[in-house]
Short mmCIF file of C-alpha atoms in Angstrom, two decimals:
data_model
loop_
_atom_site.label_atom_id
_atom_site.label_comp_id
_atom_site.label_asym_id
_atom_site.label_seq_id
_atom_site.Cartn_x
_atom_site.Cartn_y
_atom_site.Cartn_z
CA MET A 1 -26.24 -8.34 27.82
CA LYS A 2 -27.13 -7.17 24.18
CA THR A 3 -26.58 -9.75 21.82
CA THR A 4 -26.32 -6.52 19.10
CA ALA A 5 -25.98 -2.88 19.52
CA TYR A 6 -24.73 0.27 17.71
CA ILE A 7 -21.54 1.97 17.68
CA ASN A 8 -21.30 4.40 20.88
CA THR A 9 -22.29 8.07 19.31
CA GLN A 10 -19.60 9.74 20.98
CA LEU A 11 -16.61 7.53 19.79
CA ILE A 12 -18.08 7.77 16.00
CA GLU A 13 -18.05 11.80 16.44
CA CYS A 14 -14.58 11.12 18.38
CA SER A 15 -13.15 8.99 15.51
CA PHE A 16 -14.91 10.90 12.64
CA LYS A 17 -12.74 14.28 14.00
CA ARG A 18 -9.28 12.15 14.11
CA LEU A 19 -10.18 11.44 10.27
CA SER A 20 -9.67 15.57 9.53
CA PRO A 21 -6.63 16.45 7.49
CA ARG A 22 -3.91 17.92 8.96
CA LYS A 23 -3.86 20.78 6.00
CA SER A 24 -7.13 22.29 5.37
CA THR A 25 -5.96 24.38 2.45
CA GLY A 26 -6.66 23.55 -1.66
CA LYS A 27 -8.36 20.68 -2.73
CA THR A 28 -6.34 18.03 -1.95
CA ALA A 29 -8.53 16.59 1.23
CA LEU A 30 -12.21 17.44 -1.04
CA GLU A 31 -10.30 14.38 -4.29
CA ARG A 32 -8.39 12.36 -1.87
CA THR A 33 -12.01 12.22 0.27
CA SER A 34 -13.98 11.90 -2.60
CA ALA A 35 -12.08 9.18 -4.30
CA LEU A 36 -11.82 6.85 -0.98
CA MET A 37 -16.08 6.87 -0.76
CA TYR A 38 -16.36 5.95 -4.70
CA PHE A 39 -14.00 3.05 -3.82
CA LEU A 40 -15.97 1.65 -0.93
CA ALA A 41 -19.21 2.51 -2.99
CA PHE A 42 -17.86 0.26 -5.88
CA ASP A 43 -16.54 -2.38 -3.41
CA ALA A 44 -20.00 -2.11 -1.58
CA THR A 45 -21.47 -2.81 -4.79
CA VAL A 46 -19.24 -5.28 -5.95
CA LYS A 47 -20.06 -7.48 -2.38
CA LYS A 48 -24.17 -7.13 -3.85
CA ASN A 49 -23.99 -7.69 -7.13
CA GLY A 50 -21.02 -10.02 -7.34
CA HIS A 51 -19.10 -9.32 -10.59
CA SER A 52 -15.70 -7.58 -9.95
CA ILE A 53 -15.88 -5.42 -13.07
CA LEU A 54 -19.17 -3.48 -13.23
CA ASP A 55 -20.35 -2.20 -16.53
CA MET A 56 -21.97 1.26 -16.29
CA GLU A 57 -23.77 1.41 -19.55
CA PRO A 58 -25.85 4.42 -18.87
CA LYS A 59 -28.04 2.91 -21.74
CA SER A 60 -28.16 -0.24 -20.88
CA PHE A 61 -30.76 -2.12 -18.00
CA GLN A 62 -27.34 -3.53 -15.68
CA GLY A 63 -25.68 -0.67 -16.36
CA LYS A 64 -28.52 1.56 -14.77
CA ASN A 65 -29.08 -0.74 -12.16
CA ASN A 66 -25.21 -0.77 -11.46
CA ARG A 67 -24.96 2.85 -11.43
CA ASN A 68 -28.14 2.72 -9.25
CA ASP A 69 -26.28 0.49 -6.65
CA MET A 70 -23.54 2.44 -6.21
CA GLU A 71 -25.04 5.90 -6.09
CA LEU A 72 -26.81 3.69 -2.99
CA GLU A 73 -24.08 2.61 -0.87
CA PHE A 74 -22.73 6.47 -1.86
CA VAL A 75 -25.00 8.26 0.00
CA ARG A 76 -25.30 5.25 2.56
CA LEU A 77 -21.26 6.62 3.23
CA VAL A 78 -21.51 10.14 3.23
CA GLN A 79 -25.00 11.45 4.08
CA LEU A 80 -25.86 12.15 7.77
CA LYS A 81 -29.39 12.83 9.32
CA THR A 82 -31.06 16.20 7.72
CA THR A 83 -31.35 19.77 9.74
CA GLU A 84 -34.71 20.03 11.82
CA ASN A 85 -35.79 22.58 8.10
CA GLY A 86 -34.97 19.63 5.74
CA THR A 87 -31.61 20.27 4.44
CA THR A 88 -29.18 17.52 3.72
CA ARG A 89 -25.87 17.12 5.88
CA GLN A 90 -23.33 14.92 4.32
CA VAL A 91 -19.64 14.48 4.21
CA SER A 92 -17.39 15.99 1.22
CA VAL A 93 -14.42 15.89 3.01
CA LEU A 94 -13.25 13.85 6.36
CA GLY A 95 -13.74 15.64 9.62
CA LYS A 96 -16.13 18.03 8.43
CA ILE A 97 -19.91 17.92 8.11
CA GLU A 98 -21.52 20.49 6.03
CA THR A 99 -25.06 21.37 4.46
CA SER A 100 -25.28 21.63 1.04
CA ASP A 101 -28.34 21.63 -1.76
CA LYS A 102 -26.40 19.27 -4.04
CA SER A 103 -27.54 15.97 -2.87
CA PRO A 104 -24.60 13.29 -2.65
CA GLU A 105 -27.00 11.81 -5.78
CA LYS A 106 -26.14 14.46 -7.54
CA ARG A 107 -21.92 14.47 -6.65
CA ILE A 108 -21.57 11.32 -7.14
CA SER A 109 -23.33 11.52 -10.66
CA SER A 110 -21.90 14.91 -11.94
CA ASN A 111 -18.53 14.39 -9.77
CA PHE A 112 -17.79 10.76 -10.78
CA PHE A 113 -19.98 9.11 -13.49
CA THR A 114 -19.95 12.22 -16.30
CA VAL A 115 -16.66 13.37 -15.45
CA PRO A 116 -14.02 10.33 -14.90
CA LEU A 117 -16.35 7.60 -15.85
CA LYS A 118 -17.15 9.35 -19.08
CA LYS A 119 -13.47 10.41 -20.24
CA ALA A 120 -12.79 6.78 -19.63
CA SER A 121 -15.11 5.29 -21.93
CA ARG A 122 -13.85 7.73 -25.08
CA SER A 123 -10.06 6.52 -23.84
CA SER A 124 -8.29 4.91 -26.04
CA GLU A 125 -5.51 4.09 -23.08
CA ALA A 126 -6.41 2.39 -19.28
CA PHE A 127 -8.01 5.25 -17.40
CA LEU A 128 -6.67 4.87 -13.93
CA TYR A 129 -8.46 6.96 -10.54
CA PRO A 130 -7.74 8.89 -9.13
CA GLY A 131 -5.24 10.68 -10.81
CA ARG A 132 -4.26 12.84 -7.76
CA PRO A 133 -2.47 12.25 -5.55
CA PRO A 134 -1.05 9.49 -8.24
CA ALA A 135 -2.24 6.12 -6.51
CA PRO A 136 -5.24 5.01 -8.38
CA VAL A 137 -7.29 2.33 -6.91
CA LEU A 138 -9.97 2.27 -9.91
CA LYS A 139 -9.95 1.67 -13.40
CA MET A 140 -11.51 2.36 -15.84
CA GLY A 141 -12.74 2.20 -19.55
CA ASN A 142 -12.49 -0.45 -22.30
CA THR A 143 -8.78 -0.83 -22.52
CA ALA A 144 -8.42 -1.60 -18.64
CA THR A 145 -11.41 -3.42 -17.96
CA GLY A 146 -12.72 -4.73 -21.34
CA LEU A 147 -15.82 -2.35 -21.34
CA VAL A 148 -16.43 0.44 -22.71
CA TRP A 149 -17.92 1.64 -19.58
CA GLY A 150 -16.39 -0.76 -17.13
CA ILE A 151 -15.06 -0.18 -13.68
CA GLY A 152 -12.81 -2.35 -12.12
CA TYR A 153 -10.23 -2.43 -9.21
CA ASN A 154 -6.75 -0.96 -9.94
CA GLU A 155 -3.95 -3.69 -9.80
CA GLY A 156 -2.37 -1.68 -7.01
CA TRP A 157 -5.01 -0.51 -4.79
CA GLN A 158 -3.82 -2.21 -2.08
CA ASP A 159 -0.83 -0.05 -1.88
CA ASN A 160 -2.31 2.67 -3.37
CA LEU A 161 -4.96 2.97 -0.62
CA PRO A 162 -3.09 4.25 2.38
CA GLN A 163 -2.57 7.00 0.21
CA LEU A 164 -5.80 8.36 0.15
CA LEU A 165 -5.74 8.85 4.02
CA SER A 166 -2.06 9.40 4.45
CA GLU A 167 -2.75 13.37 5.22
CA ALA A 168 -5.54 12.03 8.20
CA LYS A 169 -4.90 13.84 10.92
CA SER A 170 -5.36 10.00 13.39
CA ASN A 171 -2.63 7.58 13.41
CA THR A 172 -5.81 4.87 13.23
CA PRO A 173 -7.03 6.35 9.91
CA PHE A 174 -8.33 2.86 9.23
CA THR A 175 -9.49 1.84 12.40
CA ASP A 176 -11.81 5.19 12.88
CA LEU A 177 -12.35 4.89 9.40
CA ALA A 178 -13.96 1.68 9.97
CA ILE A 179 -16.48 3.33 13.19
CA PHE A 180 -17.53 5.92 10.85
CA VAL A 181 -18.48 3.52 7.89
CA LEU A 182 -20.09 1.35 10.60
CA ARG A 183 -22.39 3.91 12.35
CA ASP A 184 -25.75 2.79 11.24
CA SER A 185 -24.66 -0.84 11.56
CA THR A 186 -25.20 -3.25 14.14
CA LEU A 187 -22.67 -4.79 16.09
CA GLN A 188 -22.13 -8.22 18.72
CA PRO A 189 -21.28 -5.97 21.74
CA ASP A 190 -20.35 -9.10 23.75
CA SER A 191 -17.00 -9.79 21.43
CA ASP A 192 -13.99 -7.79 20.62
CA PHE A 193 -14.91 -4.40 19.71
CA ARG A 194 -12.41 -4.78 16.88
CA ALA A 195 -13.52 -8.27 15.72
CA ALA A 196 -16.79 -6.61 15.89
CA LEU A 197 -15.76 -4.27 13.77
CA VAL A 198 -14.59 -6.83 11.14
CA GLU A 199 -17.38 -8.75 11.54
CA GLY A 200 -19.28 -5.32 10.10
CA LEU A 201 -16.98 -5.23 7.66
CA LYS A 202 -17.03 -8.40 5.91
CA ASN A 203 -21.06 -7.62 5.95
CA ARG A 204 -20.63 -4.38 3.93
CA PHE A 205 -17.59 -5.52 1.40
CA THR A 206 -16.25 -7.74 -0.32
CA PRO A 207 -14.12 -10.62 1.10
CA GLU A 208 -10.52 -9.09 -0.35
CA PHE A 209 -11.38 -5.88 0.83
CA SER A 210 -12.81 -6.73 4.19
CA SER A 211 -9.85 -9.06 4.62
CA PHE A 212 -7.24 -6.37 3.82
CA TRP A 213 -9.11 -3.47 6.36
CA ALA A 214 -8.83 -6.21 8.92
CA LYS A 215 -5.21 -6.35 8.84
CA ARG A 216 -5.08 -2.71 8.95
CA LEU A 217 -7.06 -2.58 12.22
CA ASP A 218 -4.61 -5.21 13.48
CA ALA A 219 -1.56 -3.12 12.69
CA GLU A 220 -3.35 -0.14 14.62
CA LYS A 221 -3.97 -1.81 17.51
CA ILE A 222 -1.35 -0.83 19.49
CA PHE A 223 -2.31 2.48 19.05
CA ALA A 224 -6.22 2.95 19.12
CA LYS A 225 -6.23 3.83 22.78
CA HIS A 226 -9.22 5.74 22.58
CA ILE A 227 -11.21 2.61 21.88
CA ASP A 228 -10.11 0.74 24.81
CA ASN A 229 -13.19 0.95 26.43
CA PRO A 230 -15.88 1.72 23.20
CA TYR A 231 -18.91 1.60 24.82
CA GLN A 232 -17.97 4.16 27.97
CA ASN A 233 -15.14 5.92 28.00
CA CYS A 234 -14.49 7.72 24.08
CA PRO A 235 -13.86 11.84 24.86
CA PRO A 236 -17.03 13.88 24.23
CA SER A 237 -16.12 15.50 20.81
CA ALA A 238 -16.95 19.26 20.19
CA PHE A 239 -19.84 19.62 17.34
CA ALA A 240 -22.02 22.15 17.99
CA ASP A 241 -25.36 21.17 20.53
CA ALA A 242 -27.77 22.81 17.98
CA ASP A 243 -26.49 20.07 15.77
CA PRO A 244 -27.96 16.14 15.40
CA PRO A 245 -25.49 13.75 16.05
CA PRO A 246 -23.48 13.78 13.01
CA THR A 247 -23.56 9.97 13.15
CA GLN A 248 -27.31 9.46 12.37
CA SER A 249 -27.58 8.22 8.75
CA GLN A 250 -31.14 9.29 6.94
CA SER A 251 -29.74 7.00 4.40
CA SER A 252 -31.77 3.77 4.32
CA VAL A 253 -32.64 2.46 1.29
CA SER A 254 -36.43 3.23 1.42
CA ASP A 255 -35.47 6.48 2.27
CA ILE A 256 -32.94 6.37 -0.56
CA LEU A 257 -35.57 5.32 -2.86
CA LEU A 258 -37.81 8.26 -2.64
CA THR A 259 -35.76 10.16 -4.60
CA PHE A 260 -36.13 7.90 -7.56
CA SER A 261 -38.31 9.03 -10.34
CA PRO A 262 -41.31 6.20 -11.62
CA GLU A 263 -39.32 5.15 -14.67
CA GLU A 264 -35.84 4.77 -12.49
CA LEU A 265 -37.77 2.27 -9.75
CA ILE A 266 -39.54 0.12 -12.27
CA ASP A 267 -36.50 -0.64 -14.01
CA ARG A 268 -35.21 -0.97 -10.61
CA ILE A 269 -38.27 -3.37 -9.83
CA THR A 270 -37.84 -5.59 -13.03
CA TYR A 271 -34.12 -5.81 -11.95
CA LEU A 272 -34.38 -7.32 -8.97
CA GLU A 273 -37.74 -9.71 -10.57
CA LYS A 274 -34.78 -11.04 -13.03
CA LEU A 275 -32.46 -11.39 -10.04
CA LEU A 276 -34.42 -13.20 -8.28
CA ASP A 277 -35.91 -15.42 -11.09
CA SER A 278 -32.12 -16.16 -12.32
CA ASN A 279 -31.44 -17.71 -8.69
CA GLY A 280 -34.84 -19.58 -8.33
CA ILE A 281 -36.08 -17.63 -5.56
CA GLU A 282 -39.97 -17.22 -5.16
CA TYR A 283 -41.56 -14.08 -4.55
CA GLN A 284 -45.08 -12.34 -5.05
CA THR A 285 -45.36 -9.21 -7.20
CA ALA A 286 -47.39 -6.55 -5.71
CA LEU A 287 -49.97 -7.43 -8.96
CA SER A 288 -49.90 -11.52 -7.92
CA LYS A 289 -50.71 -10.36 -4.40
CA GLY A 290 -53.42 -8.14 -4.77
CA ALA A 291 -54.76 -10.81 -7.62
CA ALA A 292 -54.50 -13.77 -4.78
CA ALA A 293 -56.45 -12.13 -1.93
CA LEU A 294 -59.86 -11.71 -4.67
#
């Protein structure tokens, strides 16, 4: 039996559809999906960088790199395989796939970094996000985080996060969300499927958040009949045959880096080299490799 495997495409499609909102009118579903994806991207960035409060100051070296990291994580979450003519396919509302000229990078930049985050940097009071529904999972600004451009976890995030999924049709929203989020991750098919999901979450997110998520998976276990045999028995979804499966993510690091300007790439490389230096990790730059070959 294989030691690693991807989740069955039919199961991912099935779970994705189950996350559709019960009400399709208004902006509620869009706002909740956005807040949820920003939180997931933030936590994955915290996991990567090791700081529970991230400085997003747009002109500082660290701030730029934290923004880049969170942007990469957001793109990985919402971007799907492009159409044959190169149009971006992405998720703005859970359960729905759309094509858009506005890339995920521009979405998080214009809708998050330059709206609530910028507003928080100018606020004299603690800024909590999202404000609607009144279930904030993040806190921002100097009063809340000690940094003018800081982002951190709101103290009540564990109670408030489920509210962002409360309108989903699914009776196992955290299980279905885990399946969708881990669509491009390799799991251990020899183990219990839920245990494999938990291990995948641990590899992607912080210990505290993955532990919270694992408890939700355990609580939903009795209701998750659609994953009793996840590699074989998930019913197929009704996605259009003309479209590629919505589960094939194009957002590998190399793909995303192609969207960076030369200046952003230089900043990114410099940051990574400093990170390696600070941890005493030996490496060779492209320049030093070329010199060694002469």
